C-alpha angles and dihedrals in degrees: 000000000000098000122077108187142027136266123247144179126280105233119113121252131182111274142157120002099352094307132112131263113259115255123234088257092053092047089049089056090048095049114109115241137189127010113359118173094316094323122102115211120204116186114227125216097189117098110270095225137014130224091263093057093095105143122195128189116222087219111054092211088065094050094100086063093047089049091068089072099034129096089215105055123165089244109048114205123234094211137015137189129166145182137198113241119214117195122204109250096010120118092206127056128220134205145227118212124191119203132176128204143195117265113305096003097103092050091047092049091050092050090052091050091052091050092048092050090051091062111015113093098157127033116204109182140164134195134212085234086074106257130114128190139186115204135172114235125212121184111226129198112280118251121245094243135109127353092309139340146189130202134188144158127237124197125186117233088220096049107030091171095057107066128151137209120230118200122180119193123188121211109182107297093348134079134204115205116197123196112193125178110245089230089071087067095199139081120241090232096154091049091049091052092050092047091050090053093051093049091047091050091049093050 
């Protein structure tokens, strides 16, 4: 699964400190593009997810993690923009997905992700698209970027050598979700900091 968040509508909604949630167009303007510290970001115009991408976790406590790849998450974003991330020397590409939320939704979503990572060690999930997957989940140290963040690795039971690292960074009422192939073996910290600054400036 390349994508790491869900698509939303483009209308504004109250968010943050009395402001408004960024629209999809505003998130697109804030999305990093081109060469970024060894990563190459290519904005995507195609919808991130389709109607059949409804993902359900077998264990309800893990659902906040499954929601990151589901078209029907508990917290529905107001705006969405995303880019594919190519990494020099890596056979698999990753992604960065920007989403914005109505007031309090981003903070609530982050709190639920933290709670899920405290208890969820295995994520068994299935999609209406027809796939099912069982992955091990390992919480990783948060990155020093944004207002708060969480990071974790997921490794498929069927492909133990092809894991990925998920990092979610909150900037006010917006979130950036990074999916990086484990083979890269490094965090795009510089890219994350630049992305945080652009979202902050846009908001």
